[in-house]
Structure formats: C-alpha cells, structure tokens
mmCIF file of C-alpha atoms in Angstrom:
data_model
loop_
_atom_site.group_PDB
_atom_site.id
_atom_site.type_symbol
_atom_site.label_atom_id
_atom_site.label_comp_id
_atom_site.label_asym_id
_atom_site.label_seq_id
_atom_site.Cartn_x
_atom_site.Cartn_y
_atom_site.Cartn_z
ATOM 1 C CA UNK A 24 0.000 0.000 0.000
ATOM 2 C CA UNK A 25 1.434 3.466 -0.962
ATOM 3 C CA UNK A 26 1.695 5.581 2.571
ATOM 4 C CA UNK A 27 -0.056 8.517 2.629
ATOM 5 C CA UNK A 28 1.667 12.552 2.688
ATOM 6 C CA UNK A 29 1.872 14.774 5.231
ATOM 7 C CA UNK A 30 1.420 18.529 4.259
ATOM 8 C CA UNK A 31 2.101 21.285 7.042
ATOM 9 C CA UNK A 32 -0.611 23.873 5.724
ATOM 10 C CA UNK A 33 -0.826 27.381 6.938
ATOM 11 C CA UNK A 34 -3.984 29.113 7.503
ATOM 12 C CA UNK A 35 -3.254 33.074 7.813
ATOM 13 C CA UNK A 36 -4.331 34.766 11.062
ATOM 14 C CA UNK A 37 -7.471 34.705 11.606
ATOM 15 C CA UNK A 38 -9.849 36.043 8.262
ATOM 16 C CA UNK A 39 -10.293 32.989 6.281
ATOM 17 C CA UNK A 40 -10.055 34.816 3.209
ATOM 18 C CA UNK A 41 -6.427 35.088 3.479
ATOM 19 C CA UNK A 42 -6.274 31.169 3.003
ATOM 20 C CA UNK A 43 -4.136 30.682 0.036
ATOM 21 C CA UNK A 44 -5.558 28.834 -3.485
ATOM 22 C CA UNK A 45 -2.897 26.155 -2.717
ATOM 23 C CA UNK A 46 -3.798 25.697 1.015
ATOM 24 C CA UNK A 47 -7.253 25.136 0.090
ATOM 25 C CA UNK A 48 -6.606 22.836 -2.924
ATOM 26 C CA UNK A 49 -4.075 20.960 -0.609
ATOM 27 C CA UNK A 50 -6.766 20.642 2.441
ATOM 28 C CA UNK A 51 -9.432 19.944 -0.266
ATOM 29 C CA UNK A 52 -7.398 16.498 -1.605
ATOM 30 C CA UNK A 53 -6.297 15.560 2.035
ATOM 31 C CA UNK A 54 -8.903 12.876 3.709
ATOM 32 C CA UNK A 55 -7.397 13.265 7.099
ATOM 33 C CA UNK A 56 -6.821 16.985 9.217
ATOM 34 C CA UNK A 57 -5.092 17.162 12.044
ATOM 35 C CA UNK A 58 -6.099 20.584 13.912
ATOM 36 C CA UNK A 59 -4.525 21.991 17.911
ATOM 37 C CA UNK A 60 -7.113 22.049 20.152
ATOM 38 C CA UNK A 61 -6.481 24.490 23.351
ATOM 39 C CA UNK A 62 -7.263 22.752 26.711
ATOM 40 C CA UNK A 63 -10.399 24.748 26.536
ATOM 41 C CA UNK A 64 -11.448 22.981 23.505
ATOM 42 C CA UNK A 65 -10.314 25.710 21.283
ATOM 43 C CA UNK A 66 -9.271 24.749 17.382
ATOM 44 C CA UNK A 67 -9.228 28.795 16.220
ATOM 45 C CA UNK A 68 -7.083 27.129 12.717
ATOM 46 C CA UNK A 69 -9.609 24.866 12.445
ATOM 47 C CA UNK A 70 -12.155 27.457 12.795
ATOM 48 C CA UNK A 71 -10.068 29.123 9.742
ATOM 49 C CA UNK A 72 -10.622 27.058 7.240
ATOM 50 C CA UNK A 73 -14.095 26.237 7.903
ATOM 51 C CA UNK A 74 -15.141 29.756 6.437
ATOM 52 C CA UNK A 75 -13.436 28.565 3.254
ATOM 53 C CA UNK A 76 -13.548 24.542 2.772
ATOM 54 C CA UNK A 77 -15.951 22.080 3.322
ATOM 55 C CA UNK A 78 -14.829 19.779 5.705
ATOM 56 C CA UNK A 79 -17.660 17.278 5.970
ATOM 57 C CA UNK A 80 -16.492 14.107 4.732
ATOM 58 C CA UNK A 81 -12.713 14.333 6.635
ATOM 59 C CA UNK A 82 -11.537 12.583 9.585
ATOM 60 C CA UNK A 83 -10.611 15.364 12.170
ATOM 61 C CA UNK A 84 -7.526 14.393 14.440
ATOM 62 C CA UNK A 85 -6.851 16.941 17.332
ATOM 63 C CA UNK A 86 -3.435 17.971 18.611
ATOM 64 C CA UNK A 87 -3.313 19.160 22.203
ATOM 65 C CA UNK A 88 -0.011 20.096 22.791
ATOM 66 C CA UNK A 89 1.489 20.417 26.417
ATOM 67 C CA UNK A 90 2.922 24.019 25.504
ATOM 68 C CA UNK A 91 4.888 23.849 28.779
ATOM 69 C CA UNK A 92 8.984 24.949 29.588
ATOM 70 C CA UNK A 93 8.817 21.050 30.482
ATOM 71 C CA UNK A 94 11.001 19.591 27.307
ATOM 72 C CA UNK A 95 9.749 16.038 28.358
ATOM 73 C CA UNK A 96 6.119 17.131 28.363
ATOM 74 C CA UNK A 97 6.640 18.581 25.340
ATOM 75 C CA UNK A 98 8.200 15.804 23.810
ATOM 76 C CA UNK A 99 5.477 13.826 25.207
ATOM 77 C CA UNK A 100 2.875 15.552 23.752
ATOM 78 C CA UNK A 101 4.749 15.905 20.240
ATOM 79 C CA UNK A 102 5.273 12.664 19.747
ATOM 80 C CA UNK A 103 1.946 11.246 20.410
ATOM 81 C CA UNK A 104 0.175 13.349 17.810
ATOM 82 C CA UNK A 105 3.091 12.730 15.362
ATOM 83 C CA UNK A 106 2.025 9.020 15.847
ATOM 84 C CA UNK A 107 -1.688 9.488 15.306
ATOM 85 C CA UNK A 108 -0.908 11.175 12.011
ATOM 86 C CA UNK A 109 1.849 8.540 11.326
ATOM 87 C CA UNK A 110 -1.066 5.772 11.687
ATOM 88 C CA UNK A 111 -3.260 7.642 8.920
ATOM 89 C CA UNK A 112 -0.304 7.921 6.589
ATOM 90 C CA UNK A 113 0.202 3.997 7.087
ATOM 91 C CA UNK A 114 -2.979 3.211 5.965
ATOM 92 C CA UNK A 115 -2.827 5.784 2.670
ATOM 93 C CA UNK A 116 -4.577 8.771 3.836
ATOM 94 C CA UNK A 117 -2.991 12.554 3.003
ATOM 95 C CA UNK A 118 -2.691 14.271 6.087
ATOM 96 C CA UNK A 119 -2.793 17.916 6.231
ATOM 97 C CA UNK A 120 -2.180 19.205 9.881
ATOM 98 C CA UNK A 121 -2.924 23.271 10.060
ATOM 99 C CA UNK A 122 -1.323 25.790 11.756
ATOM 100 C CA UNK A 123 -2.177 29.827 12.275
ATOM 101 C CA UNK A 124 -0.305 32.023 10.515
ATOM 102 C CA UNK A 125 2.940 30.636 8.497
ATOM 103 C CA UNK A 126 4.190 27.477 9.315
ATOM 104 C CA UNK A 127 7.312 29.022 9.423
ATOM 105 C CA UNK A 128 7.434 31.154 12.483
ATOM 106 C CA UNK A 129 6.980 30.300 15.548
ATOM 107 C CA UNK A 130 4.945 27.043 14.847
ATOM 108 C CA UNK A 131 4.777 23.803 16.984
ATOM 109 C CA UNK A 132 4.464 21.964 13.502
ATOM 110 C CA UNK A 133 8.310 21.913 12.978
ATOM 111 C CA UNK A 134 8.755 19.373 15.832
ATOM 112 C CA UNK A 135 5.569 16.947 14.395
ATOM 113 C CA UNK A 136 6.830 17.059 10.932
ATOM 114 C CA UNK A 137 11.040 16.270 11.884
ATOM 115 C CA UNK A 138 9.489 13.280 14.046
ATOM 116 C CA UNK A 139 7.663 12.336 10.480
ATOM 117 C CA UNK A 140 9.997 12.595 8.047
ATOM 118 C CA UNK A 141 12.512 11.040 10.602
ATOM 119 C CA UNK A 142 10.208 8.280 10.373
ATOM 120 C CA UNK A 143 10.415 7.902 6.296
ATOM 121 C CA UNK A 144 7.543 9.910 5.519
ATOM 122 C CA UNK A 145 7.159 12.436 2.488
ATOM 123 C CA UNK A 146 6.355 15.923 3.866
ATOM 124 C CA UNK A 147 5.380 18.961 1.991
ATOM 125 C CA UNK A 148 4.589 22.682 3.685
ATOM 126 C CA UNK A 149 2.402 25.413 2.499
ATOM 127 C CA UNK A 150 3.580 28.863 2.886
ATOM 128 C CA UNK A 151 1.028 31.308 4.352
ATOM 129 C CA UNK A 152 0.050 34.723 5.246
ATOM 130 C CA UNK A 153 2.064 35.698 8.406
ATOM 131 C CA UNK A 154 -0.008 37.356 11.547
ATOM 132 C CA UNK A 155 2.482 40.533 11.231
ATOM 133 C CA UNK A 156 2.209 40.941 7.623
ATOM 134 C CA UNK A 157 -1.729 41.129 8.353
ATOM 135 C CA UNK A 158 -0.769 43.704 11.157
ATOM 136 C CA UNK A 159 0.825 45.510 9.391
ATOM 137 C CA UNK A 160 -2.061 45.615 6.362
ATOM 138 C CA UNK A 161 -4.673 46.690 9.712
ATOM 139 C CA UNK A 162 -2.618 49.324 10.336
ATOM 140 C CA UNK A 163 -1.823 51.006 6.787
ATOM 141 C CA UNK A 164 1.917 50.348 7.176
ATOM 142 C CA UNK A 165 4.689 48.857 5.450
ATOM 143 C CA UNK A 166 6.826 46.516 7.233
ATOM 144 C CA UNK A 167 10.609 48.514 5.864
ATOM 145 C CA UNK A 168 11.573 50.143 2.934
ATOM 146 C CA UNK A 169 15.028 50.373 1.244
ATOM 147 C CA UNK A 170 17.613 49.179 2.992
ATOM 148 C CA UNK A 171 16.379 49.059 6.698
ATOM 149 C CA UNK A 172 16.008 45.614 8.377
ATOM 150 C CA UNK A 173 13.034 44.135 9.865
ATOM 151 C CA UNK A 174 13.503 42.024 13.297
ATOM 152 C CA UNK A 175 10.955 40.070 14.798
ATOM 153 C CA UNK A 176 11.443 39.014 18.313
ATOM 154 C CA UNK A 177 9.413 36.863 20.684
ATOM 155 C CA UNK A 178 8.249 38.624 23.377
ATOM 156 C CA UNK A 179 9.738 36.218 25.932
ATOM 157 C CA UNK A 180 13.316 36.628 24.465
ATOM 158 C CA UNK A 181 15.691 38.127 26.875
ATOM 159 C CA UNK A 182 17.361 40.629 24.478
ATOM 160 C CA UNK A 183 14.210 42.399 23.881
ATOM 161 C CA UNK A 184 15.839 46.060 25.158
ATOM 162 C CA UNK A 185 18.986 45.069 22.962
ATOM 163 C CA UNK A 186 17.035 44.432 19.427
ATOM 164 C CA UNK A 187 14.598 47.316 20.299
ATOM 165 C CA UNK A 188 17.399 49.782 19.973
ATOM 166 C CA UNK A 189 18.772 48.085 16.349
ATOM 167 C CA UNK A 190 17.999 50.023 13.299
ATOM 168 C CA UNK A 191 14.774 49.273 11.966
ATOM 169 C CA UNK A 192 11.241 48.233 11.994
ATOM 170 C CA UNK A 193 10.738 45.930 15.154
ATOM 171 C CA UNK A 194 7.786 42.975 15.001
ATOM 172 C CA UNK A 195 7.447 41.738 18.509
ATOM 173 C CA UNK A 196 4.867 38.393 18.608
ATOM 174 C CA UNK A 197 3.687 35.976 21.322
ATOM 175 C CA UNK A 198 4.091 38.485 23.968
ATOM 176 C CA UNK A 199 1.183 37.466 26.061
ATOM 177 C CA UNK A 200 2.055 37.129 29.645
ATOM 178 C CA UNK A 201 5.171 39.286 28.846
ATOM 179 C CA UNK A 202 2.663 42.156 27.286
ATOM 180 C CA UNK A 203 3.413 44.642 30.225
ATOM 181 C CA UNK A 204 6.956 44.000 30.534
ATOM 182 C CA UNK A 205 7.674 44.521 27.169
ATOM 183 C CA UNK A 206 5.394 47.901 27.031
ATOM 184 C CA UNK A 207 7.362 48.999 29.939
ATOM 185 C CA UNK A 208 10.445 48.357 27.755
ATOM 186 C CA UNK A 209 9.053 50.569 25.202
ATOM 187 C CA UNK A 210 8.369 52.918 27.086
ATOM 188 C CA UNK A 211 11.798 52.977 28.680
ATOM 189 C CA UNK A 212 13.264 53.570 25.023
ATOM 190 C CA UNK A 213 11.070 56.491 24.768
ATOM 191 C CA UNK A 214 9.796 55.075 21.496
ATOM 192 C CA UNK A 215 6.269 54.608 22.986
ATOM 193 C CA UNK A 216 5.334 56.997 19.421
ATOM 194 C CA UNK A 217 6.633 54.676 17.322
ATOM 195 C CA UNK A 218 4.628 51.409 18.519
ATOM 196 C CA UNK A 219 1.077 49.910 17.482
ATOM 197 C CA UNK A 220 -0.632 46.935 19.209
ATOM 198 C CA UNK A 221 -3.039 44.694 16.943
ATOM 199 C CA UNK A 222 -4.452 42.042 18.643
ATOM 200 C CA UNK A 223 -6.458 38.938 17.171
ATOM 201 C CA UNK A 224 -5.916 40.195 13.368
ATOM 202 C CA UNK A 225 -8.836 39.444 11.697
ATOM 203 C CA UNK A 226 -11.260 37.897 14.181
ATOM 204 C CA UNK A 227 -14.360 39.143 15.701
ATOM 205 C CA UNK A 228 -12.261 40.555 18.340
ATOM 206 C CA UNK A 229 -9.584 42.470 16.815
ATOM 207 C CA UNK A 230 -8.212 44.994 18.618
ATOM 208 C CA UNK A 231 -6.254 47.719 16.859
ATOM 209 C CA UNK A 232 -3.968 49.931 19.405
ATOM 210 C CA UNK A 233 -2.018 52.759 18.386
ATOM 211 C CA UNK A 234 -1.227 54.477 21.547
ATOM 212 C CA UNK A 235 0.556 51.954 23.684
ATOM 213 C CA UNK A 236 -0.396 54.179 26.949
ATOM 214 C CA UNK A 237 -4.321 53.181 26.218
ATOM 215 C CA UNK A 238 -5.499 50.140 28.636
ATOM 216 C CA UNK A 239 -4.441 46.709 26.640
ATOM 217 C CA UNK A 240 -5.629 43.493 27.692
ATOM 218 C CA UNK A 241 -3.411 40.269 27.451
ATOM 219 C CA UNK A 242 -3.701 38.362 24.697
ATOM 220 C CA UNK A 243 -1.696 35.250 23.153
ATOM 221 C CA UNK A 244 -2.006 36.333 19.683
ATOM 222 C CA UNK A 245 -0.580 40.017 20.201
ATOM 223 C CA UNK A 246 1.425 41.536 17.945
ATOM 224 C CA UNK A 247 3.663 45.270 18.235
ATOM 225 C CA UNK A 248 4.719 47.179 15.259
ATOM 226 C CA UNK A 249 7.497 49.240 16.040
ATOM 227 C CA UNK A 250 8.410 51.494 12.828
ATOM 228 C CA UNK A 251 11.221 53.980 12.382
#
C-alpha cells in the first residue's frame, strides 16, 4: 500500500479569506486533518478554514499540545500526535495538519513534521500569510523600505531592550504574559510613538492599538509594530 503525505498547511491569522488557493486545494485532496485544540477545547485554525472549505467528509484528528517549559512534556505531547498522524499515513490517507499564521514562524508543527519525516515519511509545507504581515495591512503600514532591516522578536526573548534599539522596523509576537513587561520596555526607550498593538488580526475581536499608553488586555495572539 502506498503511505499517505503529510502537508504542514498554513492558515493566515485569523480572516479565512487570506487562506491561500494552494492551502485550500491541498486541504481539499487531504482525507485526514489534524487541527490543535487548546485545553479549553479551542481549534481557532480549524475554525479558519471552515469559512473557506468544506470539511464534511474528513476525519478530524486533534493535537493538544502540552505548551509547557517542560522539554519532556513537550516531547510527550509531540510525539503522540506525530504518531496518530503517522497511523493515517500507514494506511494511505494525506494528512494535512494546520497551523495559524505561516508554518514558518513560531509554529509547533516543525517538531511533528522532523518526528515524520525522521520516520520515512514524504512531507510537503504550504507557505502562508504571516499574523504581522496582516498587522501591518490593519494598520496602513509597510513593514521597511530600502535598505532598513526588519527584526521580529518573541516577546519572551531576553534581548528584547537590545534588538529594540537596532535600526529598523521591530515585530514583537507571542508576547502574552510578557505584554506589560515589554510595554514597559518601550516605554523605557522612549519610542512609545513609534509602537502599534493589533491584537487577534482578523477575528471578531480584533483589537487595533495605536497608543501603547491606552489600557491593553493580554492576549496570546498580540502583535507590536514598532516602525522607524
């Protein structure tokens, strides 16, 4: 029996219009998507797609993943969904497991899909439209121009106040429970001017911020814009 494929498949932000032709063509020939699911029962890529595809007739695997500073819990949790999916590829099926934003950055899918193709199975990813490239379309901006750099930073990353006073537009994602130290770092750099908050890009919830001083609430998918 031929084994099935497993295609990492990014689903934009949040607006499901921003799904790309080939993500849906890709989800469209896959019998088998694998989706996260929060504790809470969330599945917000999931959600995604379902403005755009009809997923009737596919099997639905969710992915909880422990999303812990435990390694072995992580591990854990990675390697039991890689092992679901690796079961569906056995038996033929496509496999297309989403993930918000681009696949690229930032995304748990990198550990599922090593543990995959470790295991002699053909992978594939689908490029997609990045949460600060969205941001950035919210708030009427361009990213850089010429020949300034653009940094992105995580908001956890201990070199935030280093990077912040580089050259250059400044992207600062997944800053969450770090959202009020890294304002205060802002501030600090007296570059408060310079910043915009968007939070939730292109959900019903979307927030759009552009004085950093205004109250903000927490939020996991929180992205600053900080442009020179």
């Amino acid at each position: 029996m031929k084994k099935g494929k497993l295609y990492g498949v990014s689903v934009g932000p949040g607006d499901s219009e921003l799904l790309t032709l080939k993500a849906v063509k890709v989800i469209n020939g896959c019998s088998v998507i694998a989706t996260p699911i929060t504790p809470q029962g969330n599945t917000m890529a999931l959600d995604i797609v379902k403005g755009a595809v009809d997923l009737s007739n596919k099997k639905i695997i969710y992915a909880q993943f422990a999303m812990t500073k435990s390694a072995k819990a992580n591990d854990k949790s990675h390697n039991e969904s890689a092992n679901e999916i690796i079961e569906q590829l056995n038996n033929g099926n496509d496999v297309a497991m989403l993930s918000i934003g681009d696949i690229s950055v930032y995304s748990t899918f990198s550990y599922i899909m090593k543990i995959i193709c470790e295991s002699g199975f053909e992978c594939e990813i689908v490029p997609g439209v990045p949460s600060f490239c969205a941001a950035a379309a919210k708030l009427k901006q361009s990213l850089t121009t010429r020949k300034k750099p653009l940094i992105i930073i995580p908001g956890g990353y201990k070199g935030v106040d280093e990077l912040l006073a580089e050259e250059g537009t400044k992207v600062i994602m997944k800053s969450a429970s770090e959202l009020e130290n890294v304002i205060e770092t802002i501030k600090e750099q007296n570059i408060e001017n310079k910043a915009s908050i968007v939070q939730n890009c292109g959900l019903e919830n979307e927030k759009i911020v552009k004085n950093i001083n205004d109250e903000i609430n927490s939020s996991y998918f929180t992205t600053i814009l900080i442009k020179e």
